[in-house]
Each structure stands twice: as structure tokens, then as C-alpha cells.
Short mmCIF file of C-alpha atoms and ligand atoms in Angstrom, two decimals:
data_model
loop_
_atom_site.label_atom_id
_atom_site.label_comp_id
_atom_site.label_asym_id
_atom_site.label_seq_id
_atom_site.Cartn_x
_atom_site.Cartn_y
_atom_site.Cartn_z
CA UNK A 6 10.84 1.86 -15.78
CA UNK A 7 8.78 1.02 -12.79
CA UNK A 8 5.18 3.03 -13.20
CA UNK A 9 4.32 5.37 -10.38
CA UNK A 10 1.71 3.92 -8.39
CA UNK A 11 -0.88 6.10 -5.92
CA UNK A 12 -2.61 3.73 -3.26
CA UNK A 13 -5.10 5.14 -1.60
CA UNK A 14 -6.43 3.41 1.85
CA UNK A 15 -9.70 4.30 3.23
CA UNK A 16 -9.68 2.18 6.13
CA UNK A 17 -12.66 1.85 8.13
CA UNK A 18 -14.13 4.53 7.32
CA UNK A 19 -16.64 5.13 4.36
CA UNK A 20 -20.34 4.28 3.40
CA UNK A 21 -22.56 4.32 0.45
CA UNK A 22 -22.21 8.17 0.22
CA UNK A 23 -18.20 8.48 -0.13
CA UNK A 24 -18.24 7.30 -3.28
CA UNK A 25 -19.40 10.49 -4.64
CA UNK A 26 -15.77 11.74 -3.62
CA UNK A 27 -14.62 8.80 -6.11
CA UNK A 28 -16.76 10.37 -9.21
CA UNK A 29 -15.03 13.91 -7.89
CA UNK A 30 -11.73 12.44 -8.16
CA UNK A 31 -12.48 10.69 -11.67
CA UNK A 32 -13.76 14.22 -13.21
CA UNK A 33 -10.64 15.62 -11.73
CA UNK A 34 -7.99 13.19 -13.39
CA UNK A 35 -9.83 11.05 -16.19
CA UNK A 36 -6.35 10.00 -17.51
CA UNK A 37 -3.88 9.97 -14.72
CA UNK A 38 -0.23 8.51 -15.90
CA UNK A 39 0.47 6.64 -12.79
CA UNK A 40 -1.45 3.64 -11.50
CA UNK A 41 -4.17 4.86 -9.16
CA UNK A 42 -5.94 2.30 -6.65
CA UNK A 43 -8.83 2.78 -4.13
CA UNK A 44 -9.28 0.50 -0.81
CA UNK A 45 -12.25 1.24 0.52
CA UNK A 46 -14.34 -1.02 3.11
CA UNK A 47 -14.89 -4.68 1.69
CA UNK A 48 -18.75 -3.06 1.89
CA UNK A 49 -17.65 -0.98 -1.04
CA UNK A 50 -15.38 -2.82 -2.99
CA UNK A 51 -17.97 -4.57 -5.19
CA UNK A 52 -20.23 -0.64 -5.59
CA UNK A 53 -16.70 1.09 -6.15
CA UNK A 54 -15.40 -1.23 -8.82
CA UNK A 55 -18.49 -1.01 -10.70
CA UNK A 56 -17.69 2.75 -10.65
CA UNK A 57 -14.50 2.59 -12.16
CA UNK A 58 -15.98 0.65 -14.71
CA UNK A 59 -14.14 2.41 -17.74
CA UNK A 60 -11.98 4.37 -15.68
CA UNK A 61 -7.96 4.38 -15.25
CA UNK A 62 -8.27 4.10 -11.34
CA UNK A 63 -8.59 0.17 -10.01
CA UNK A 64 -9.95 -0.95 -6.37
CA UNK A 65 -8.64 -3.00 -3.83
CA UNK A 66 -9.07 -5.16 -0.71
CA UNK A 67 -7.30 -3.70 2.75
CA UNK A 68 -6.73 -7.30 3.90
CA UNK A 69 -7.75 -11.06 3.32
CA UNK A 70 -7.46 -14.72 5.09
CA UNK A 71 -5.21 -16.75 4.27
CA UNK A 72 -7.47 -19.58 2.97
CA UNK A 73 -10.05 -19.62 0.19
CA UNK A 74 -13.08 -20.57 2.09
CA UNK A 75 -14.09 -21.92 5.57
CA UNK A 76 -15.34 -21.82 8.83
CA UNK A 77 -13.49 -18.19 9.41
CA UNK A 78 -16.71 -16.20 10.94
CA UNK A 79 -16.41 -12.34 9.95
CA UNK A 80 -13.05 -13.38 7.02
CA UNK A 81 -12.91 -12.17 3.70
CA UNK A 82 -10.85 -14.28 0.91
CA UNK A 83 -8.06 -13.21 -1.73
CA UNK A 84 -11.01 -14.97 -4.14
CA UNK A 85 -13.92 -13.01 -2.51
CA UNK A 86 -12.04 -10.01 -2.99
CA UNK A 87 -11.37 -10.47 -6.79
CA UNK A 88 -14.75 -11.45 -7.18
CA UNK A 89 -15.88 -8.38 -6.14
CA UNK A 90 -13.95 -6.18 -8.27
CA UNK A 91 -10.17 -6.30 -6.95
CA UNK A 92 -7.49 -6.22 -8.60
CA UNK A 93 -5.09 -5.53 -5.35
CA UNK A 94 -4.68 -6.13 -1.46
CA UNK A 95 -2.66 -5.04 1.02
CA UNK A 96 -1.46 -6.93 3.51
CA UNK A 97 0.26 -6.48 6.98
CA UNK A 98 -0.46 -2.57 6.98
CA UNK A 99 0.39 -2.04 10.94
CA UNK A 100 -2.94 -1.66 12.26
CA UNK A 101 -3.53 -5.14 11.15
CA UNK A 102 0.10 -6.30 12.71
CA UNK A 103 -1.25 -3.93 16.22
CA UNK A 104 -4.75 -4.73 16.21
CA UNK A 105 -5.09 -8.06 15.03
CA UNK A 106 -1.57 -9.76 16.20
CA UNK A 107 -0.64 -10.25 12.46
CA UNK A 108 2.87 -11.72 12.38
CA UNK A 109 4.92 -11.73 9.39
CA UNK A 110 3.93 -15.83 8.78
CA UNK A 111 0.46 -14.58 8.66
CA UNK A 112 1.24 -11.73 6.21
CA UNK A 113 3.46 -14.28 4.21
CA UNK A 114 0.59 -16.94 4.18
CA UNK A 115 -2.38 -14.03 2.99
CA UNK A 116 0.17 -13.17 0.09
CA UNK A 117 0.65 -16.26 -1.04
CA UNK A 118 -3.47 -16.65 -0.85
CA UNK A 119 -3.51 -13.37 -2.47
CA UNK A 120 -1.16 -13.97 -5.56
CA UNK A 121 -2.49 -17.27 -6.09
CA UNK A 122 -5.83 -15.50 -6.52
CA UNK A 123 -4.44 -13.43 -9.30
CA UNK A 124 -4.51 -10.25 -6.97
CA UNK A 125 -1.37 -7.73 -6.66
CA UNK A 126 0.19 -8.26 -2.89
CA UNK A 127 0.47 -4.27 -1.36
CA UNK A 128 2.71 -5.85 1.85
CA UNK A 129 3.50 -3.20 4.47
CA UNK A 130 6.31 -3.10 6.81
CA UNK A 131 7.56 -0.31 8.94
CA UNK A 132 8.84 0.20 12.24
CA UNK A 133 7.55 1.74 15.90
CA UNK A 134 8.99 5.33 17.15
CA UNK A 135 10.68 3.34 19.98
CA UNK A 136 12.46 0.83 16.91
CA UNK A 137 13.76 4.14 15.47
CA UNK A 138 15.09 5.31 18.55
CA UNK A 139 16.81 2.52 19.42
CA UNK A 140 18.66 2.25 16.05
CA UNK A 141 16.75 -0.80 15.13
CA UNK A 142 15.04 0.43 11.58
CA UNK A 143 16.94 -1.10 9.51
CA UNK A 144 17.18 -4.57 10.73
CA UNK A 145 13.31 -4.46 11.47
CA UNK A 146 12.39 -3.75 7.89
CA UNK A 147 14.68 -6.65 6.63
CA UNK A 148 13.43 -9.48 8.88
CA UNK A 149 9.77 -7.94 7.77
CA UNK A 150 10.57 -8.34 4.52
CA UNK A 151 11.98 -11.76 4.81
CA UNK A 152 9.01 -12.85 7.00
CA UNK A 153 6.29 -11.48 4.92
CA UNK A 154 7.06 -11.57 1.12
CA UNK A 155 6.61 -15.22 -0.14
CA UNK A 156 8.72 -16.64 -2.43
CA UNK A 157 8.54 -16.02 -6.19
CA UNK A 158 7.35 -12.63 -5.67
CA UNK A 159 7.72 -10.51 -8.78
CA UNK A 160 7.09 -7.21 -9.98
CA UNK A 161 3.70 -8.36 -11.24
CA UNK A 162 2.81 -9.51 -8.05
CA UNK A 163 4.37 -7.70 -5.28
CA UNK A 164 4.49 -3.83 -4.30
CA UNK A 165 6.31 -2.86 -0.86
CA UNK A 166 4.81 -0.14 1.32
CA UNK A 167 7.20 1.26 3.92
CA UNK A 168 5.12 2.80 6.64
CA UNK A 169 6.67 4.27 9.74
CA UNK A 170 4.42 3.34 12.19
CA UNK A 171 4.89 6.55 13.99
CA UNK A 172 3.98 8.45 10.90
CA UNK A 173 0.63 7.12 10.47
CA UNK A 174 -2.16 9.21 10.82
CA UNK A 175 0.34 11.75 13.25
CA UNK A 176 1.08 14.22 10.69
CA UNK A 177 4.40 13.36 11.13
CA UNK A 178 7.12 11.91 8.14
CA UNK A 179 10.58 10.79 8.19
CA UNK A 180 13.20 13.47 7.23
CA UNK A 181 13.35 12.60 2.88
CA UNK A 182 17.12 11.29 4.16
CA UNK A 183 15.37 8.57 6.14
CA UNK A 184 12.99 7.68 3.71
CA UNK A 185 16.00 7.28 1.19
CA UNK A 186 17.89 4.95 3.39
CA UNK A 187 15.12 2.67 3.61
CA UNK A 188 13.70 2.90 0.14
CA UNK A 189 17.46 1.85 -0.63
CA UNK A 190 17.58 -0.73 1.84
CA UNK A 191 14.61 -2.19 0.98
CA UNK A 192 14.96 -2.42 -2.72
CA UNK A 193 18.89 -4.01 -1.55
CA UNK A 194 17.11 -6.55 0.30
CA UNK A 195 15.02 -7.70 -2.57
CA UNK A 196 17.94 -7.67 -5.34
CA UNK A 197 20.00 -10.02 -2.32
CA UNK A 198 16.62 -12.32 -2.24
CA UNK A 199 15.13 -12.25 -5.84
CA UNK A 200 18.11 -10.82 -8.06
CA UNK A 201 18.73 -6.97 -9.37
CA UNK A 202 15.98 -8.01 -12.47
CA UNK A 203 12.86 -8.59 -9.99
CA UNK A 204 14.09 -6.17 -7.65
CA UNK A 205 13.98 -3.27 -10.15
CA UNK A 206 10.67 -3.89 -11.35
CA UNK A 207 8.89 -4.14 -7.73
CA UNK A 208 7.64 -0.80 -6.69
CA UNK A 209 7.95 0.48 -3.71
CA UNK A 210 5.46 2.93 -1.85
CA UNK A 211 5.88 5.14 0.89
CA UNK A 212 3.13 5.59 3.44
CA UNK A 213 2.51 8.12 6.51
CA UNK A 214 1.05 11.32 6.02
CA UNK A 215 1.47 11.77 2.94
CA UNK A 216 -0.46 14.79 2.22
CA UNK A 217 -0.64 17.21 -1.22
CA UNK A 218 1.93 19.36 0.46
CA UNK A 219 4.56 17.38 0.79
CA UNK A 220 3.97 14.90 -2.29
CA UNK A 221 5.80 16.39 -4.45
CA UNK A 222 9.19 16.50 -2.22
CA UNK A 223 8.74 12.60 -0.96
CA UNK A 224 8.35 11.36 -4.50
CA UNK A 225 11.73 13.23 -5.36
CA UNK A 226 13.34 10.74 -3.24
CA UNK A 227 15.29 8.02 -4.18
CA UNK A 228 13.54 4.62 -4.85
CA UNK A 229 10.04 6.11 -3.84
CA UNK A 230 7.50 5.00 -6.73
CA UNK A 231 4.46 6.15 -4.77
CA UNK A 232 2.05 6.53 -1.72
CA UNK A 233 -0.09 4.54 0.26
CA UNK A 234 -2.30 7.26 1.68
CA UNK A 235 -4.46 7.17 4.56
CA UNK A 236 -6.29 10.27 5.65
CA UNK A 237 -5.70 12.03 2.58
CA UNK A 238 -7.26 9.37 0.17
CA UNK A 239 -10.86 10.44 2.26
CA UNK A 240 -10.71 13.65 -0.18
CA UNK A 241 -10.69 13.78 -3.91
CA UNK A 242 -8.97 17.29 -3.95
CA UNK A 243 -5.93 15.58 -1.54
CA UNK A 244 -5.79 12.86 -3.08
CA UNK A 245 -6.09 14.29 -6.72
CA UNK A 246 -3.30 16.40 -5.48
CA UNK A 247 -1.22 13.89 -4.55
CA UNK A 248 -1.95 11.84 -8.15
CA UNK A 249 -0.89 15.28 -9.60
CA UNK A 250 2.51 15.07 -7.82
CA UNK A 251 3.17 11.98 -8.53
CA UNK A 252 1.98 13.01 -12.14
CA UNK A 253 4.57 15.68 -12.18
CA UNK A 254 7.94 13.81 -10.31
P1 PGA H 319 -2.05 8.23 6.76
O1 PGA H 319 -2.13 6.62 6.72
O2 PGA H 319 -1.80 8.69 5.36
O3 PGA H 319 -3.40 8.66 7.29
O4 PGA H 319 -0.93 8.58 7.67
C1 PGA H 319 -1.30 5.88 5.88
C2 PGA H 319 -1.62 4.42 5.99
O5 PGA H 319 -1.88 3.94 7.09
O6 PGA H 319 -1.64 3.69 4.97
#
């Protein structure tokens, strides 16, 4: 049985004074029974994991380099980030592919960086309204997929975010039929590249305004073990009532 798994990704937003939302959310749900994760600015990572000291919930990193140290002005490593408290990363989420021209080589190359650090690898992939349109959804996610996850991937190591690009941040999801058919593609794709065994075990998250309101259908869906949330990770009532759906599926 793959555990349920609720990522929650602050982006860049948060100082010293959000993490009072994080003590709100542990009060809330001291003993959640899915795996609950916080990514909040690498300013906070090192304050928030000393937070969850003793707690069920773990932090992690929103993105890393590639290499373990250098001359990389402004980078943050897979190592920096366990040193500060990680225990996860993602990698590729699509503001990183639009903002920063992340190609899948460069996702592939941070995952490797990041597993070899002894951090879980959260790699996103997801395609652009005008993808969907064209009927081209499928065949992005697989070459994603086979550009970005490196080899030897496990379930240990490797959780899959599907994030319609179009649903981030819009308030706008994918009809629960469309989510299906790429959950199911997806976790196809891996069974044809790592066998059924790895496959199975490798959870797979779906991410785009996910909010407590629809939770609880989404994680009825087929092959959805989770969330990566965005906006409604800011909140500890949204995103404890997303942890309770996911509780409850
Ligand atoms: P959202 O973001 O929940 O605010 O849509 C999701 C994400 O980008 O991970």
C-alpha cells in the first residue's frame, strides 16, 4: 500500500511570522495518517524543521542545483538542504521550468543531486492549456517523465507530481476523468521503465488548486496518492482540511 502523502508548497512567499500557521496546523492534526510535508522558503527550512521537531509533519526544499558546492552565486544544494532540516525536494515544479528555463536534463541532473543526498525527489511535470488543447497531454507527460526521473528511481526516492500548468494558482482543475487518465498514464509509464514492483510503490501527487473543497473528490480518483498544494498550504485550516481528506479517502 502506497501511504497518502500531503505536500504542501509555500513558494515565495512566507517570513519568520508564518510559521505560527505551522504550530496551528500541528495542534490541529498531531497524528495525521498520511505523510505531511512543508516547503517553505530555503529562509525557513532550517526555523521550520526545528519546529517539527517531534512532530509527524517533515519539511522540504522547493528546488536545488545540481552540484554539491561551487561557484553558483544565489544556489542552494541537495546537501545544504538536508543540512538544514530536509528530508524532501521538489524539482521541476513549472514555475521553475517557466521562470528559470529548467529543462527536463536539468530536472534529471538536480534529482540525481538530490537522491544522492539522501533527500526524497518531489519531480513535477504537467502540461500548458495550449498542450491540452492541442491533444498533446499525454505525450508531454511521458517525454517529461523520461527526461526528468533519473535512473534507479524507487519508491523510496521518487514521488511524481502531475501539475496542469493551467491549473496552478487559477482556481481551475482537470475534470476527475482527466486526472485519472494521467494518474494512469503516468504510473504505465513507470511500470514500462522501472517494472510493475517500483512502479506501485512510487506515489503519485496531484497538484493545481487543490483546495479543502474539492480534496476529498480528487483523492477518490484513481492512482491519486496526494496533493502538492500551493495557495492552500498558506493556511493551516485549508491545508488541515485537505490532510483531513486525504485522512478520510
Ligand atoms: P496551487 O499551486 O495549489 O496554488 O494551484 C500548486 C503548485 O504549484 O504546487
Amino acid at each position: 500500500m502506497r501511504r497518502k502523502m500531503a505536500a504542501g508548497n509555500w513558494k515565495m512567499n512566507g517570513t519568520a511570522e508564518a510559521l505560527g500557521e505551522v504550530d496551528t496546523l500541528l495542534a490541529a492534526h498531531p497524528a495525521p495518517s498520511c505523510d505531511v510535508l512543508i516547503c517553505p522558503p530555503a529562509t525557513l527550512l532550517h526555523r521550520l524543521s526545528d519546529r517539527l521537531q517531534g512532530s509527524a509533519v517533515r519539511a522540504g526544499g522547493q528546488d536545488c542545483h545540481a552540484a554539491e558546492t561551487g561557484a553558483h552565486t544565489g544556489d542552494v544544494s541537495a546537501a545544504m538542504l538536508k543540512d538544514a532540516g530536509a528530508t524532501h525536494v521538489i524539482l521541476g515544479h513549472s514555475e521553475r521550468r517557466s521562470d528559470h528555463g529548467e529543462a527536463d536534463d536539468t530536472v534529471r541532473a538536480k534529482a540525481e543531486a538530490a537522491i544522492g543526498a539522501d533527500l526524497v525527489a518531489i519531480v513535477c511535470v504537467g502540461e500548458t492549456e495550449a498542450q491540452r488543447d492541442a491533444g498533446e497531454t499525454l505525450g508531454v507527460i511521458s517525454a517529461q517523465l523520461k527526461g526528468s526521473i533519473p535512473d534507479g528511481a524507487t519508491g523510496e526516492t521518487l514521488v511524481v507530481a502531475y501539475e496542469p500548468v493551467w491549473a496552478i494558482g487559477t482556481g481551475r482543475t482537470p475534470t476527475l476523468d482527466q486526472i485519472a487518465e494521467v494518474h494512469d498514464a503516468i504510473r504505465a509509464e513507470l511500470s514500462e521503465r522501472f517494472g510493475a514492483e517500483t512502479a506501485d510503490a512510487v506515489r503519485l501527487l496531484y497538484g493545481g488548486s487543490v483546495k479543502p473543497a474539492n480534496a476529498e473528490e480528487i483523492f477518490g480518483v484513481s492512482n491519486v496518492d496526494g496533493a502538492l498544494v500551493g495557495g492552500a498550504s498558506l493556511k493551516a485550516d485549508d491545508f488541515g482540511g485537505i490532510i483531513a481528506a486525504l485522512d478520510a479517502s
